[in-house]
Amino acid sequence: MAERRIIQATGMRPLVRPGRVTLGATILALLAFAAVFAPLLAPHNPIDQDLMVSFLPPFWSDGADPAYPLGTDSLGRDVLSRLLYGARIALTVAVIAAFLAGLLGTVLGLLAGYFGGWVDALISRIVDIWLSFPPVLLSIVLVAVIGSGLHSVIIAIVVIDWTRFCRVVRAEVMVQRNQDYVAAAVTIGLGRWRTIVSEILPNVAPLLIVLFSLEMGIAIIVEAILSFVGLSVPSDFPTWGGLIQEGRLYVNQSPWLMVFPMVCIILSVLGLNALGDGLRHRLDPVMRR
Amino acid sequence: MALLEVQGLKLALRGHSSGLRFGRARRIEILKGIDFTLDAGESLGIVGESGSGKTSLGRTIIRLHEPSAGSVRFADREITHLNASALRGLRKDMQMIFQDPMSSLNPRRRIGPILAQPLHAFDRRTKAETVQRVAQLLDLVALPRSFAARYPHELSGGQRQRVGIARALALEPKLVIADEIVSGLDVSTQAQILALLRSLKERLGLALIFISHDLSVVRVLCDRVLVLLAGEVVEQGPCEEVFRKPRHPYTRELLEAIPLPDVDPDWLDAVAVDP
Amino acid sequence: MNDMLAIEALRITIAGRNVLRDVSLAVPQGHVHGLVGESGAGKTMVARAVLGILPAAARVISGHIAFDGAEITHMSERERRALLGRGIALIPQDPMTALNPAFRIEHQIVDVLRHHFGLGRTAARAQALELMHQVHIRAPERVLRQFPHELSGGMRQRVLIAIAFACRPKLIIADEPSTALDVTVQRQVLRLIKHLQARENTAVLFVTHNLGVVAKICDTMTVLHAGRVVEEGSVEACFERPAHAYTRALMAATPRYDQPAAALAPVPEALSRDLADEATAWDARHGAA
């Protein structure tokens, strides 16, 4: 047993896995590229209907039309264009929702972790109550109440997921707060806010980057769920969840209508998770020891 | 004229509630009424084993902990219950060097900004003045000026502790509290740091509270020593006297337990095997 | 008198840099041999080489390690594991982390006994109780039922000493076993190690940076600096007539409560430079690998 301990102690730190970060960053870059340049990249207008060319198969099948590389849907809309525009919405929601959830959660987490006492008790109780609601249900109810649309989707995600940031940041701040560099900041006369912002926050930042990329993945999924149940943007506007919902009706006839948006979601989420995980390994221990 | 007067100082901290105990967490008495005085330019060693409260005492004096009773007077001013803003002014004159320089230096800052921080907290200085003062501080602790651009983890333990000392001296304090600052260091590095601190103390006329578990180290640096046991002072007096003729049995036990580097086959046999 | 441990001209590199430069030492049966040096001197590397737990980047370039007359330098993992515990045991440095926090003390001792002796549960438990008596733990039944965090540092170290002596090994590697303890507890722990070692006639390689501890517990000693042996011999000889300037300098740099402050002298810089130069010269002579 003692020997096992030593092996643990001497074992080299798990090596940085650049593969995951590279993979994740590449996928994220592709996603961003598709989203930003969708109007230039898309061969067609994503909402233009042409019933003459409905249900065209993707390029590798017989009867495909090279003008519609990934085929068309029931109304003859170009699937590739719709996916590209869907990426826009997915990424917009992911970035804004993750940022706002992160901001809210981080501020509350910093306060709870740094001040402790009743501040912590109050914030922690709110988090506990929040966590006792089933998240997907809560978001559906929320959007149903405040009305559908992109901003509602973002609000729903923020309202649900700020707790994730808050809990992790609180725990990390509590660890950092007991480090002597914080005591040193106090003894050299820094005020509380400066201590929090200029001393503790930079040490929590790597964690925030990791959480942010994981949260983007989650936001993409939540957005897909909400648009699948029709609570996101108006239905003729292409979203990945909406595409799955439409494709579902024709799954026997044209399964690719459902497969393509699913692949998009899975790849994006996998990529963001890989990025978050890889960053966790890269950013965490190196500076500490 | 005493620079620091500590009277009946008590500290109680909230303990972790263990098991199924309901209600408020118990408060644990860590310091049970400490009295001592320290003159300007004098150095006092505070020694004790783990759990004696020596670290808490240091932190209570500099008000990182809020005392539960007693008083601390510094430079003829009652500072026991000063509020945060009044404390800031006080902190210019009273500084602390921490035990673990790795954790007391913000890992995400370079040495230059770390040393400049106390300067910015108190005076408005031009950039050039700050740079110059940082260079002076590095000179003072015999570190190359180029270290200003390095991160703490790029330094050795001894070098980091020199940075800790430089930061504490940045505001030219009257009193420095040093908490176990050589305990993690090699013998040769420890000797260098002790020599540095001794010369700085004399050159700058610092009063020093040197907290340590190692009585030998205290002997090197301190005029007087105070022995703590479970939050109480069991003995205090000039180092010479206390170390040559300890009056309290606990002090004697502590001294005898120190393995001096002399061959002595009977030293181990003199103690019972039982705890 | 046969040597339980004999190391001959051991040379080890880590990532191509020499960390042990032809280190030789011998620990006869029933002797306590001190291995002294500052951090980076290579003392831990020697201990790890004997235990076969060198870091992954370390290479044994040349030299021999013999245990009880048998070469163990390049033993396989399996053979080494058979040797550890029964032949060679370890008293680790950090009593806080060397015990598994999730299990009761009894579980951890019984584990070792069952593993090495194939004892039944009842027999192992009786043996564990006996061991607790041997390390002079007052309420053995209670301690066996406790978890590591419920014990003081000194108690934990006693438990670890019990585990080390449990299989009556011929050689014990004690890696800074008293460094983390208060002086009064340290003295008791040293006393206990010495007591058990003398009774069992065990050979002990006592790794420490503390010259005082060496003077009190060891019969013979080796002083390491930068992976080289700079002084060796009986403790009387080394302390009363140190041959090497570095040994003398280390002693002068060790503070003593019974001597006035002025007696302390840091290691002269010229000496440090000379030693560094010698190490460089050694590398040049032998190839920096």
Coordinates of N, CA and C in Angstrom, one line a residue, chain C residues 158-284:
Chain C
R158 N 3.2 6.3 13.8 CA 3.3 5.0 14.5 C 2.7 3.9 13.7
V159 N 1.5 4.2 13.2 CA 0.8 3.2 12.4 C 1.6 2.8 11.2
L160 N 2.2 3.8 10.5 CA 3.1 3.5 9.4 C 4.3 2.7 9.7
I161 N 4.8 3.0 10.9 CA 6.0 2.2 11.4 C 5.6 0.8 11.6
A162 N 4.4 0.6 12.2 CA 3.9 -0.7 12.5 C 3.7 -1.5 11.1
I163 N 3.2 -0.8 10.1 CA 3.0 -1.5 8.8 C 4.4 -1.8 8.2
A164 N 5.4 -0.9 8.4 CA 6.7 -1.2 7.8 C 7.3 -2.4 8.5
F165 N 7.2 -2.5 9.8 CA 7.8 -3.6 10.5 C 7.0 -4.9 10.5
A166 N 5.7 -4.7 10.0 CA 4.8 -5.9 10.1 C 5.3 -7.1 9.5
C167 N 6.0 -7.1 8.4 CA 6.5 -8.3 7.7 C 7.9 -8.6 8.1
R168 N 8.4 -8.0 9.1 CA 9.8 -8.3 9.6 C 10.8 -8.2 8.4
P169 N 10.8 -7.0 7.8 CA 11.7 -6.9 6.6 C 13.2 -6.9 7.1
K170 N 14.1 -7.1 6.1 CA 15.5 -7.1 6.5 C 16.1 -5.7 6.3
L171 N 15.4 -4.9 5.5 CA 15.8 -3.5 5.2 C 14.7 -2.6 5.2
I172 N 14.8 -1.5 5.9 CA 13.8 -0.5 5.9 C 14.3 0.8 5.3
I173 N 13.6 1.4 4.4 CA 14.0 2.7 3.9 C 13.1 3.7 4.6
A174 N 13.7 4.5 5.4 CA 12.9 5.6 6.1 C 13.2 6.9 5.4
D175 N 12.1 7.4 4.8 CA 12.3 8.6 3.9 C 11.8 9.8 4.7
E176 N 12.7 10.5 5.4 CA 12.3 11.7 6.2 C 11.1 11.4 7.1
P177 N 11.2 10.3 7.9 CA 10.0 9.9 8.6 C 9.6 10.8 9.7
S178 N 10.4 11.7 10.1 CA 10.0 12.6 11.3 C 10.0 14.1 10.9
T179 N 10.1 14.4 9.6 CA 10.2 15.8 9.2 C 9.0 16.5 9.5
A180 N 7.8 15.9 9.3 CA 6.5 16.6 9.4 C 6.1 16.7 10.8
L181 N 6.8 16.2 11.8 CA 6.3 16.1 13.1 C 6.9 17.2 14.0
D182 N 6.2 17.5 15.1 CA 6.7 18.4 16.2 C 7.9 17.7 16.8
V183 N 8.8 18.5 17.4 CA 10.1 18.0 17.9 C 9.8 16.9 19.0
T184 N 8.9 17.2 19.9 CA 8.7 16.2 21.0 C 8.2 14.9 20.4
V185 N 7.3 15.0 19.4 CA 6.8 13.7 18.8 C 7.9 13.1 18.0
Q186 N 8.7 13.9 17.3 CA 9.8 13.4 16.5 C 10.7 12.5 17.4
R187 N 11.0 13.0 18.5 CA 11.9 12.3 19.4 C 11.3 10.9 19.7
Q188 N 10.0 10.9 20.0 CA 9.4 9.6 20.3 C 9.4 8.6 19.1
V189 N 9.1 9.2 18.0 CA 9.1 8.4 16.8 C 10.5 7.8 16.4
L190 N 11.5 8.7 16.6 CA 12.9 8.2 16.3 C 13.2 7.1 17.3
R191 N 12.8 7.3 18.6 CA 13.1 6.4 19.6 C 12.5 5.0 19.3
L192 N 11.2 5.1 18.8 CA 10.5 3.9 18.4 C 11.2 3.1 17.3
I193 N 11.6 3.9 16.2 CA 12.2 3.2 15.1 C 13.5 2.6 15.6
K194 N 14.3 3.3 16.4 CA 15.5 2.7 16.9 C 15.3 1.5 17.7
H195 N 14.3 1.5 18.5 CA 13.9 0.4 19.4 C 13.6 -0.8 18.6
L196 N 12.7 -0.7 17.6 CA 12.2 -1.8 16.8 C 13.4 -2.3 16.0
Q197 N 14.2 -1.4 15.4 CA 15.3 -1.8 14.6 C 16.3 -2.6 15.3
A198 N 16.6 -2.2 16.6 CA 17.6 -2.9 17.4 C 17.0 -4.3 17.7
R199 N 15.7 -4.4 18.0 CA 15.2 -5.6 18.4 C 15.2 -6.6 17.3
E200 N 14.8 -6.1 16.1 CA 14.7 -7.0 14.9 C 16.0 -7.1 14.2
N201 N 17.0 -6.4 14.6 CA 18.3 -6.4 13.9 C 18.1 -6.0 12.4
T202 N 17.2 -5.0 12.2 CA 16.9 -4.6 10.8 C 18.0 -3.6 10.3
A203 N 18.3 -3.6 9.1 CA 19.1 -2.6 8.5 C 18.2 -1.4 8.1
V204 N 18.6 -0.2 8.3 CA 17.8 1.0 8.0 C 18.6 2.0 7.2
L205 N 18.0 2.4 6.0 CA 18.6 3.5 5.3 C 17.7 4.7 5.6
F206 N 18.3 5.6 6.4 CA 17.6 6.7 6.9 C 17.8 8.0 6.1
V207 N 16.9 8.4 5.3 CA 17.0 9.5 4.4 C 16.6 10.8 5.2
T208 N 17.4 11.8 5.3 CA 17.0 13.0 5.9 C 17.8 14.2 5.5
H209 N 17.3 15.4 5.8 CA 18.1 16.6 5.5 C 18.6 17.1 6.9
N210 N 18.2 16.5 8.0 CA 18.4 17.0 9.3 C 19.6 16.4 9.9
L211 N 20.7 17.2 10.0 CA 22.0 16.6 10.6 C 21.8 16.2 12.0
G212 N 21.0 16.9 12.8 CA 20.7 16.6 14.2 C 20.1 15.2 14.3
V213 N 19.2 14.9 13.5 CA 18.5 13.6 13.5 C 19.5 12.5 13.2
V214 N 20.4 12.7 12.2 CA 21.4 11.7 11.9 C 22.3 11.5 13.0
A215 N 22.7 12.5 13.7 CA 23.6 12.4 14.8 C 23.1 11.5 15.9
K216 N 21.7 11.6 16.1 CA 21.1 10.9 17.2 C 20.8 9.4 16.9
I217 N 20.4 9.1 15.6 CA 19.9 7.8 15.4 C 20.8 6.9 14.5
C218 N 21.7 7.5 13.8 CA 22.5 6.7 12.8 C 23.8 6.2 13.4
D219 N 24.3 5.0 12.8 CA 25.6 4.5 13.1 C 26.6 5.0 12.1
T220 N 26.2 5.0 10.9 CA 27.1 5.4 9.8 C 26.3 6.4 8.9
M221 N 27.0 7.1 8.1 CA 26.3 8.1 7.2 C 27.0 8.4 5.9
T222 N 26.3 8.9 5.0 CA 26.8 9.4 3.7 C 26.2 10.8 3.5
V223 N 27.1 11.7 3.1 CA 26.6 13.0 2.8 C 26.6 13.2 1.3
L224 N 25.5 13.5 0.7 CA 25.4 13.7 -0.7 C 25.4 15.2 -1.1
H225 N 26.0 15.5 -2.2 CA 25.8 16.9 -2.7 C 25.8 16.8 -4.3
A226 N 24.8 17.3 -4.9 CA 24.6 17.2 -6.3 C 24.9 15.8 -6.9
G227 N 24.3 14.8 -6.2 CA 24.4 13.5 -6.7 C 25.8 12.8 -6.5
R228 N 26.6 13.5 -5.7 CA 27.9 12.9 -5.4 C 28.1 12.6 -3.9
V229 N 28.8 11.6 -3.6 CA 29.1 11.3 -2.2 C 30.3 12.3 -1.8
V230 N 30.1 13.2 -0.9 CA 31.2 14.0 -0.5 C 31.8 13.6 0.9
E231 N 31.1 12.8 1.6 CA 31.6 12.4 2.9 C 30.9 11.1 3.3
E232 N 31.7 10.2 3.9 CA 31.1 9.0 4.4 C 31.9 8.4 5.6
G233 N 31.2 7.7 6.4 CA 31.9 7.1 7.6 C 31.0 6.9 8.8
S234 N 31.6 6.7 9.9 CA 30.8 6.5 11.1 C 30.3 7.9 11.5
V235 N 29.2 8.0 12.2 CA 28.7 9.3 12.6 C 29.7 10.1 13.5
E236 N 30.4 9.3 14.4 CA 31.4 10.0 15.2 C 32.4 10.7 14.3
A237 N 33.0 9.9 13.4 CA 34.0 10.5 12.5 C 33.5 11.7 11.8
C238 N 32.3 11.5 11.2 CA 31.8 12.6 10.3 C 31.5 13.9 11.1
F239 N 30.9 13.7 12.3 CA 30.6 14.9 13.1 C 31.8 15.5 13.8
E240 N 32.7 14.6 14.3 CA 33.8 15.2 15.1 C 35.0 15.5 14.2
R241 N 35.2 14.8 13.1 CA 36.3 15.1 12.2 C 35.8 15.1 10.8
P242 N 34.9 16.0 10.4 CA 34.4 16.0 9.0 C 35.6 16.2 8.1
A243 N 35.6 15.4 7.0 CA 36.8 15.5 6.1 C 36.5 16.5 5.0
H244 N 35.3 16.7 4.6 CA 35.0 17.6 3.5 C 34.5 18.9 4.0
A245 N 34.9 19.9 3.2 CA 34.5 21.3 3.6 C 33.0 21.5 3.6
Y246 N 32.3 20.8 2.7 CA 30.8 20.9 2.6 C 30.2 20.4 3.9
T247 N 30.7 19.3 4.4 CA 30.1 18.8 5.7 C 30.3 19.8 6.8
R248 N 31.5 20.4 6.8 CA 31.8 21.4 7.8 C 30.9 22.6 7.7
A249 N 30.7 23.0 6.4 CA 29.8 24.2 6.1 C 28.4 24.0 6.5
L250 N 27.9 22.7 6.2 CA 26.5 22.4 6.6 C 26.3 22.5 8.1
M251 N 27.3 22.0 8.8 CA 27.2 22.1 10.3 C 27.2 23.5 10.8
A252 N 28.1 24.3 10.2 CA 28.1 25.7 10.6 C 26.9 26.4 10.2
A253 N 26.1 26.0 9.2 CA 24.9 26.6 8.8 C 23.7 26.1 9.6
T254 N 23.9 25.1 10.4 CA 22.8 24.6 11.2 C 22.6 25.4 12.5
P255 N 21.5 26.1 12.7 CA 21.4 26.9 13.9 C 21.3 26.0 15.1
R256 N 21.8 26.4 16.2 CA 21.7 25.7 17.5 C 21.3 26.6 18.6
Y257 N 20.3 26.1 19.4 CA 19.8 27.0 20.4 C 20.8 27.2 21.5
D258 N 21.8 26.3 21.6 CA 22.7 26.5 22.7 C 23.9 27.3 22.4
Q259 N 23.9 27.9 21.2 CA 25.0 28.8 20.8 C 24.6 30.1 20.4
P260 N 25.4 31.2 20.7 CA 25.0 32.5 20.3 C 24.8 32.7 18.8
A261 N 24.0 33.7 18.5 CA 23.6 33.9 17.1 C 24.7 34.0 16.1
A262 N 25.8 34.6 16.6 CA 26.9 34.9 15.7 C 27.6 33.6 15.2
A263 N 27.3 32.5 15.8 CA 28.0 31.2 15.4 C 27.5 30.7 14.1
L264 N 26.3 31.2 13.7 CA 25.7 30.7 12.4 C 26.5 31.3 11.2
A265 N 26.9 30.5 10.3 CA 27.6 31.0 9.1 C 27.0 30.3 7.9
P266 N 26.4 31.0 6.9 CA 25.9 30.4 5.7 C 27.0 29.7 4.9
V267 N 26.6 28.8 4.1 CA 27.6 28.1 3.3 C 28.3 29.1 2.4
P268 N 29.6 29.2 2.4 CA 30.3 30.2 1.6 C 30.0 30.0 0.2
E269 N 29.9 31.1 -0.5 CA 29.5 31.1 -1.9 C 30.6 30.4 -2.7
A270 N 31.9 30.6 -2.3 CA 33.0 30.1 -3.1 C 32.9 28.5 -3.0
L271 N 32.5 28.0 -1.9 CA 32.4 26.5 -1.8 C 31.3 26.0 -2.7
S272 N 30.1 26.7 -2.7 CA 29.0 26.3 -3.6 C 29.5 26.3 -5.0
R273 N 30.2 27.3 -5.4 CA 30.7 27.4 -6.7 C 31.7 26.3 -7.1
D274 N 32.6 26.0 -6.1 CA 33.5 24.9 -6.3 C 32.8 23.6 -6.6
L275 N 31.8 23.3 -5.7 CA 31.1 22.1 -5.8 C 30.3 22.0 -7.1
A276 N 29.7 23.1 -7.5 CA 29.0 23.1 -8.8 C 30.0 22.8 -10.0
D277 N 31.2 23.4 -9.9 CA 32.2 23.2 -10.9 C 32.6 21.7 -10.9
E278 N 32.8 21.2 -9.7 CA 33.2 19.8 -9.7 C 32.2 18.9 -10.4
A279 N 30.9 19.2 -10.1 CA 29.9 18.4 -10.7 C 29.9 18.5 -12.2
T280 N 30.1 19.7 -12.7 CA 30.2 20.0 -14.1 C 31.4 19.2 -14.7
A281 N 32.5 19.3 -14.0 CA 33.7 18.5 -14.5 C 33.4 17.0 -14.5
W282 N 32.7 16.6 -13.5 CA 32.4 15.1 -13.5 C 31.6 14.8 -14.8
D283 N 30.6 15.6 -15.1 CA 29.8 15.4 -16.3 C 30.6 15.4 -17.5
A284 N 31.5 16.4 -17.6 CA 32.4 16.5 -18.8 C 33.2 15.2 -18.9

